[in-house]
PDB file of C-alpha atoms in Angstrom:
ATOM      1  CA  MET A   1       0.000   0.000   0.000  1.00  0.00           C
ATOM      2  CA  ASN A   2       2.964   2.321   0.634  1.00  0.00           C
ATOM      3  CA  LYS A   3       4.058   1.951  -2.970  1.00  0.00           C
ATOM      4  CA  LEU A   4       0.566   2.879  -4.188  1.00  0.00           C
ATOM      5  CA  THR A   5       0.480   5.939  -1.895  1.00  0.00           C
ATOM      6  CA  ILE A   6       3.906   7.071  -3.089  1.00  0.00           C
ATOM      7  CA  ALA A   7       2.904   6.588  -6.746  1.00  0.00           C
ATOM      8  CA  LEU A   8      -0.330   8.580  -6.274  1.00  0.00           C
ATOM      9  CA  ALA A   9       1.513  11.322  -4.370  1.00  0.00           C
ATOM     10  CA  SER A  10       4.127  11.542  -7.120  1.00  0.00           C
ATOM     11  CA  ALA A  11       1.474  11.744  -9.839  1.00  0.00           C
ATOM     12  CA  ALA A  12      -0.421  14.423  -7.892  1.00  0.00           C
ATOM     13  CA  SER A  13       2.790  16.415  -7.388  1.00  0.00           C
ATOM     14  CA  LEU A  14       3.568  16.283 -11.110  1.00  0.00           C
ATOM     15  CA  ALA A  15       0.027  17.372 -11.983  1.00  0.00           C
ATOM     16  CA  ILE A  16       0.153  20.288  -9.549  1.00  0.00           C
ATOM     17  CA  ALA A  17       3.567  21.335 -10.827  1.00  0.00           C
ATOM     18  CA  ALA A  18       2.387  21.202 -14.407  1.00  0.00           C
ATOM     19  CA  CYS A  19      -0.611  23.376 -13.597  1.00  0.00           C
ATOM     20  CA  ALA A  20       1.399  25.850 -11.584  1.00  0.00           C
ATOM     21  CA  GLU A  21       3.962  26.627 -14.303  1.00  0.00           C
ATOM     22  CA  PRO A  22       2.742  28.840 -17.116  1.00  0.00           C
ATOM     23  CA  VAL A  23       3.199  27.114 -20.432  1.00  0.00           C
ATOM     24  CA  GLU A  24       3.962  29.322 -23.372  1.00  0.00           C
ATOM     25  CA  GLU A  25       3.044  27.483 -26.472  1.00  0.00           C
ATOM     26  CA  THR A  26       3.442  29.092 -29.838  1.00  0.00           C
ATOM     27  CA  PRO A  27       1.539  27.276 -32.510  1.00  0.00           C
ATOM     28  CA  THR A  28       3.506  26.637 -35.679  1.00  0.00           C
ATOM     29  CA  THR A  29       0.515  27.713 -37.765  1.00  0.00           C
ATOM     30  CA  ASP A  30      -2.629  29.549 -36.878  1.00  0.00           C
ATOM     31  CA  ASP A  31      -5.589  30.660 -38.944  1.00  0.00           C
ATOM     32  CA  THR A  32      -4.573  34.328 -38.891  1.00  0.00           C
ATOM     33  CA  ALA A  33      -1.044  33.631 -40.121  1.00  0.00           C
ATOM     34  CA  VAL A  34      -2.335  31.338 -42.871  1.00  0.00           C
ATOM     35  CA  ALA A  35      -4.950  33.893 -43.966  1.00  0.00           C
ATOM     36  CA  ASP A  36      -2.332  36.666 -43.975  1.00  0.00           C
ATOM     37  CA  GLN A  37       0.021  34.524 -46.070  1.00  0.00           C
ATOM     38  CA  MET A  38      -2.757  33.701 -48.531  1.00  0.00           C
ATOM     39  CA  ALA A  39      -3.642  37.386 -48.829  1.00  0.00           C
ATOM     40  CA  ASN A  40      -0.004  38.235 -49.472  1.00  0.00           C
ATOM     41  CA  ASP A  41       0.303  35.464 -52.069  1.00  0.00           C
ATOM     42  CA  THR A  42      -2.825  36.706 -53.855  1.00  0.00           C
ATOM     43  CA  ALA A  43      -1.658  40.322 -53.729  1.00  0.00           C
ATOM     44  CA  GLU A  44       1.699  39.313 -55.160  1.00  0.00           C
ATOM     45  CA  THR A  45       0.053  37.276 -57.947  1.00  0.00           C
ATOM     46  CA  GLY A  46      -1.486  40.203 -59.833  1.00  0.00           C
ATOM     47  CA  THR A  47      -4.628  40.429 -61.916  1.00  0.00           C
ATOM     48  CA  ILE A  48      -5.445  38.089 -64.768  1.00  0.00           C
ATOM     49  CA  VAL A  49      -3.969  40.610 -67.211  1.00  0.00           C
ATOM     50  CA  GLU A  50      -0.790  41.021 -65.143  1.00  0.00           C
ATOM     51  CA  VAL A  51      -0.332  37.250 -64.860  1.00  0.00           C
ATOM     52  CA  ALA A  52      -0.784  36.885 -68.640  1.00  0.00           C
ATOM     53  CA  GLN A  53       1.653  39.763 -69.266  1.00  0.00           C
ATOM     54  CA  GLY A  54       4.231  37.965 -67.134  1.00  0.00           C
ATOM     55  CA  ASP A  55       4.058  34.747 -69.178  1.00  0.00           C
ATOM     56  CA  GLU A  56       5.490  34.768 -72.703  1.00  0.00           C
ATOM     57  CA  GLN A  57       3.144  31.981 -73.861  1.00  0.00           C
ATOM     58  CA  PHE A  58       0.273  34.507 -73.609  1.00  0.00           C
ATOM     59  CA  SER A  59       1.869  37.425 -75.517  1.00  0.00           C
ATOM     60  CA  THR A  60      -0.589  37.128 -78.433  1.00  0.00           C
ATOM     61  CA  LEU A  61      -3.505  36.979 -75.992  1.00  0.00           C
ATOM     62  CA  VAL A  62      -2.226  40.112 -74.220  1.00  0.00           C
ATOM     63  CA  SER A  63      -1.915  41.927 -77.579  1.00  0.00           C
ATOM     64  CA  ALA A  64      -5.456  40.854 -78.503  1.00  0.00           C
ATOM     65  CA  VAL A  65      -6.863  41.961 -75.128  1.00  0.00           C
ATOM     66  CA  THR A  66      -5.152  45.332 -75.607  1.00  0.00           C
ATOM     67  CA  ALA A  67      -6.469  45.708 -79.183  1.00  0.00           C
ATOM     68  CA  ALA A  68     -10.016  44.884 -78.020  1.00  0.00           C
ATOM     69  CA  GLU A  69      -9.654  47.322 -75.093  1.00  0.00           C
ATOM     70  CA  LEU A  70     -10.525  44.639 -72.520  1.00  0.00           C
ATOM     71  CA  GLY A  71      -7.493  45.189 -70.281  1.00  0.00           C
ATOM     72  CA  ASP A  72      -9.352  47.315 -67.741  1.00  0.00           C
ATOM     73  CA  THR A  73     -12.254  44.874 -67.588  1.00  0.00           C
ATOM     74  CA  LEU A  74     -10.017  41.848 -66.989  1.00  0.00           C
ATOM     75  CA  SER A  75      -8.035  43.827 -64.433  1.00  0.00           C
ATOM     76  CA  GLY A  76     -11.245  44.611 -62.514  1.00  0.00           C
ATOM     77  CA  ASP A  77     -12.430  43.042 -59.285  1.00  0.00           C
ATOM     78  CA  GLY A  78     -13.921  39.938 -60.880  1.00  0.00           C
ATOM     79  CA  PRO A  79     -13.653  37.200 -60.015  1.00  0.00           C
ATOM     80  CA  TYR A  80     -13.290  35.752 -63.492  1.00  0.00           C
ATOM     81  CA  THR A  81     -12.322  32.405 -64.904  1.00  0.00           C
ATOM     82  CA  VAL A  82     -10.439  32.750 -68.173  1.00  0.00           C
ATOM     83  CA  PHE A  83      -9.811  29.944 -70.634  1.00  0.00           C
ATOM     84  CA  ALA A  84      -6.609  31.441 -72.023  1.00  0.00           C
ATOM     85  CA  PRO A  85      -5.367  30.434 -75.475  1.00  0.00           C
ATOM     86  CA  THR A  86      -1.598  30.223 -75.832  1.00  0.00           C
ATOM     87  CA  ASN A  87       0.426  31.746 -78.651  1.00  0.00           C
ATOM     88  CA  ASP A  88       0.338  28.323 -80.350  1.00  0.00           C
ATOM     89  CA  ALA A  89      -3.469  28.357 -80.111  1.00  0.00           C
ATOM     90  CA  PHE A  90      -3.587  31.755 -81.824  1.00  0.00           C
ATOM     91  CA  GLY A  91      -1.095  30.368 -84.361  1.00  0.00           C
ATOM     92  CA  LYS A  92      -3.851  28.041 -85.626  1.00  0.00           C
ATOM     93  CA  ILE A  93      -5.756  31.103 -86.880  1.00  0.00           C
ATOM     94  CA  PRO A  94      -4.639  32.286 -90.319  1.00  0.00           C
ATOM     95  CA  GLU A  95      -2.281  35.241 -89.911  1.00  0.00           C
ATOM     96  CA  ALA A  96      -4.371  37.489 -92.210  1.00  0.00           C
ATOM     97  CA  THR A  97      -7.497  36.791 -90.120  1.00  0.00           C
ATOM     98  CA  LEU A  98      -5.687  37.527 -86.856  1.00  0.00           C
ATOM     99  CA  THR A  99      -4.261  40.765 -88.288  1.00  0.00           C
ATOM    100  CA  GLU A 100      -7.723  41.820 -89.473  1.00  0.00           C
ATOM    101  CA  LEU A 101      -9.215  41.121 -86.038  1.00  0.00           C
ATOM    102  CA  THR A 102      -6.524  42.999 -84.103  1.00  0.00           C
ATOM    103  CA  THR A 103      -6.449  46.039 -86.395  1.00  0.00           C
ATOM    104  CA  ASN A 104      -9.814  46.534 -88.089  1.00  0.00           C
ATOM    105  CA  ASP A 105     -12.436  44.266 -86.527  1.00  0.00           C
ATOM    106  CA  THR A 106     -11.817  44.726 -82.814  1.00  0.00           C
ATOM    107  CA  GLU A 107     -15.531  44.372 -82.056  1.00  0.00           C
ATOM    108  CA  THR A 108     -15.494  40.778 -83.323  1.00  0.00           C
ATOM    109  CA  LEU A 109     -12.185  40.233 -81.527  1.00  0.00           C
ATOM    110  CA  GLY A 110     -13.758  41.461 -78.273  1.00  0.00           C
ATOM    111  CA  ASN A 111     -16.666  39.060 -78.803  1.00  0.00           C
ATOM    112  CA  ILE A 112     -14.236  36.161 -79.334  1.00  0.00           C
ATOM    113  CA  LEU A 113     -12.171  37.068 -76.268  1.00  0.00           C
ATOM    114  CA  THR A 114     -15.163  37.492 -73.931  1.00  0.00           C
ATOM    115  CA  TYR A 115     -16.314  34.056 -75.120  1.00  0.00           C
ATOM    116  CA  HIS A 116     -13.296  32.746 -73.172  1.00  0.00           C
ATOM    117  CA  VAL A 117     -14.345  34.436 -69.901  1.00  0.00           C
ATOM    118  CA  VAL A 118     -16.717  33.124 -67.233  1.00  0.00           C
ATOM    119  CA  GLU A 119     -17.957  35.067 -64.225  1.00  0.00           C
ATOM    120  CA  GLY A 120     -16.783  33.640 -60.917  1.00  0.00           C
ATOM    121  CA  ASN A 121     -13.739  31.721 -59.805  1.00  0.00           C
ATOM    122  CA  VAL A 122     -14.158  28.196 -61.204  1.00  0.00           C
ATOM    123  CA  ASP A 123     -11.180  26.073 -60.249  1.00  0.00           C
ATOM    124  CA  ALA A 124     -10.352  22.760 -61.938  1.00  0.00           C
ATOM    125  CA  ALA A 125     -11.871  20.628 -59.179  1.00  0.00           C
ATOM    126  CA  THR A 126     -15.185  22.521 -59.353  1.00  0.00           C
ATOM    127  CA  LEU A 127     -15.286  22.321 -63.145  1.00  0.00           C
ATOM    128  CA  THR A 128     -14.466  18.604 -63.186  1.00  0.00           C
ATOM    129  CA  GLN A 129     -17.162  17.900 -60.589  1.00  0.00           C
ATOM    130  CA  ALA A 130     -19.722  19.893 -62.616  1.00  0.00           C
ATOM    131  CA  ILE A 131     -18.819  17.886 -65.731  1.00  0.00           C
ATOM    132  CA  ASN A 132     -19.171  14.605 -63.857  1.00  0.00           C
ATOM    133  CA  ASP A 133     -22.510  15.699 -62.392  1.00  0.00           C
ATOM    134  CA  ALA A 134     -23.809  16.751 -65.832  1.00  0.00           C
ATOM    135  CA  GLY A 135     -23.325  13.321 -67.368  1.00  0.00           C
ATOM    136  CA  GLU A 136     -22.665  12.305 -70.960  1.00  0.00           C
ATOM    137  CA  ASP A 137     -23.972  15.498 -72.577  1.00  0.00           C
ATOM    138  CA  GLY A 138     -21.387  17.574 -70.752  1.00  0.00           C
ATOM    139  CA  TYR A 139     -21.575  20.663 -68.612  1.00  0.00           C
ATOM    140  CA  THR A 140     -22.834  23.909 -70.160  1.00  0.00           C
ATOM    141  CA  ILE A 141     -20.722  26.954 -69.306  1.00  0.00           C
ATOM    142  CA  ASN A 142     -22.223  30.419 -69.745  1.00  0.00           C
ATOM    143  CA  THR A 143     -19.648  32.948 -70.910  1.00  0.00           C
ATOM    144  CA  VAL A 144     -19.693  36.696 -70.313  1.00  0.00           C
ATOM    145  CA  ASN A 145     -20.466  37.386 -73.987  1.00  0.00           C
ATOM    146  CA  GLY A 146     -23.767  35.489 -73.620  1.00  0.00           C
ATOM    147  CA  GLY A 147     -22.641  32.367 -75.454  1.00  0.00           C
ATOM    148  CA  THR A 148     -22.153  28.885 -74.086  1.00  0.00           C
ATOM    149  CA  LEU A 149     -19.389  26.283 -74.095  1.00  0.00           C
ATOM    150  CA  THR A 150     -19.825  22.592 -73.424  1.00  0.00           C
ATOM    151  CA  ALA A 151     -17.251  20.970 -71.155  1.00  0.00           C
ATOM    152  CA  THR A 152     -16.623  17.238 -71.229  1.00  0.00           C
ATOM    153  CA  VAL A 153     -13.873  14.886 -70.127  1.00  0.00           C
ATOM    154  CA  VAL A 154     -12.189  13.022 -72.985  1.00  0.00           C
ATOM    155  CA  ASP A 155      -9.389  10.571 -72.209  1.00  0.00           C
ATOM    156  CA  GLY A 156      -8.888  12.213 -68.826  1.00  0.00           C
ATOM    157  CA  ASN A 157      -8.651  15.766 -70.223  1.00  0.00           C
ATOM    158  CA  VAL A 158     -11.211  18.560 -70.008  1.00  0.00           C
ATOM    159  CA  VAL A 159     -12.314  19.460 -73.528  1.00  0.00           C
ATOM    160  CA  LEU A 160     -14.345  22.549 -74.371  1.00  0.00           C
ATOM    161  CA  THR A 161     -16.641  22.537 -77.399  1.00  0.00           C
ATOM    162  CA  ASP A 162     -17.537  25.937 -78.823  1.00  0.00           C
ATOM    163  CA  ALA A 163     -20.638  27.136 -80.695  1.00  0.00           C
ATOM    164  CA  THR A 164     -19.135  26.154 -84.067  1.00  0.00           C
ATOM    165  CA  GLY A 165     -18.367  22.604 -82.952  1.00  0.00           C
ATOM    166  CA  GLY A 166     -14.652  23.276 -82.577  1.00  0.00           C
ATOM    167  CA  THR A 167     -12.832  21.850 -79.577  1.00  0.00           C
ATOM    168  CA  SER A 168     -10.049  22.971 -77.289  1.00  0.00           C
ATOM    169  CA  THR A 169      -8.260  20.944 -74.645  1.00  0.00           C
ATOM    170  CA  VAL A 170      -7.386  22.392 -71.255  1.00  0.00           C
ATOM    171  CA  THR A 171      -3.628  21.877 -70.925  1.00  0.00           C
ATOM    172  CA  ALA A 172      -2.977  23.555 -67.560  1.00  0.00           C
ATOM    173  CA  THR A 173      -5.294  24.580 -64.736  1.00  0.00           C
ATOM    174  CA  ASP A 174      -5.622  26.842 -61.737  1.00  0.00           C
ATOM    175  CA  VAL A 175      -3.136  29.562 -62.646  1.00  0.00           C
ATOM    176  CA  ALA A 176      -3.952  31.910 -59.767  1.00  0.00           C
ATOM    177  CA  ALA A 177      -4.632  35.617 -60.153  1.00  0.00           C
ATOM    178  CA  SER A 178      -5.814  38.161 -57.618  1.00  0.00           C
ATOM    179  CA  ASN A 179      -9.143  38.508 -59.446  1.00  0.00           C
ATOM    180  CA  GLY A 180      -9.739  34.958 -60.600  1.00  0.00           C
ATOM    181  CA  VAL A 181      -8.154  31.961 -62.222  1.00  0.00           C
ATOM    182  CA  ILE A 182      -6.711  31.045 -65.615  1.00  0.00           C
ATOM    183  CA  HIS A 183      -7.001  27.679 -67.347  1.00  0.00           C
ATOM    184  CA  VAL A 184      -4.705  27.285 -70.357  1.00  0.00           C
ATOM    185  CA  ILE A 185      -6.211  25.969 -73.611  1.00  0.00           C
ATOM    186  CA  ASP A 186      -4.681  24.820 -76.889  1.00  0.00           C
ATOM    187  CA  THR A 187      -7.164  26.283 -79.410  1.00  0.00           C
ATOM    188  CA  VAL A 188      -9.032  29.592 -79.692  1.00  0.00           C
ATOM    189  CA  LEU A 189     -12.754  29.074 -79.093  1.00  0.00           C
ATOM    190  CA  MET A 190     -15.224  30.643 -81.539  1.00  0.00           C
ATOM    191  CA  PRO A 191     -18.664  31.972 -80.662  1.00  0.00           C
ATOM    192  CA  GLN A 192     -21.639  31.750 -83.031  1.00  0.00           C
TER     193      GLN A 192
END
């Protein structure tokens, strides 16, 4: 019984000592620090236009956005989701047609570009889930120009079908911007 009394007394002493000493514990992460870091990361990212300007593969897109006078819109609060064609995607358009659009027919160019923009921040996981939920016919995406795209999954890749029946494959996703997200596509989409 003495051993039991000594063991209980020792345990009680340790418990009292632990309670009596102030313990300063600094968490390695807390919600405030994480939120502050995320805000800083977003602020450092830049707008959709700034992100595109910082990536050489979008130089033709940036020139087109400038010609169509959409820079201020795509630099606005948003959020926007942009399906951004690369230079190679614009390279599939005949050079004479692209020159005509960027110099003389900027209204049509603006219509084409806004066909690539969706209101809201639609990340890849959300888009993929919407496609899966929609079934075989695909998920209908409403664009800011009033047209629609149909999104499906083909061989594990998200494929967008435009109003003319043309298709574009999403080649990279979730490029973050302070006012939305960019998904990279391999072909320019055409509205009706």
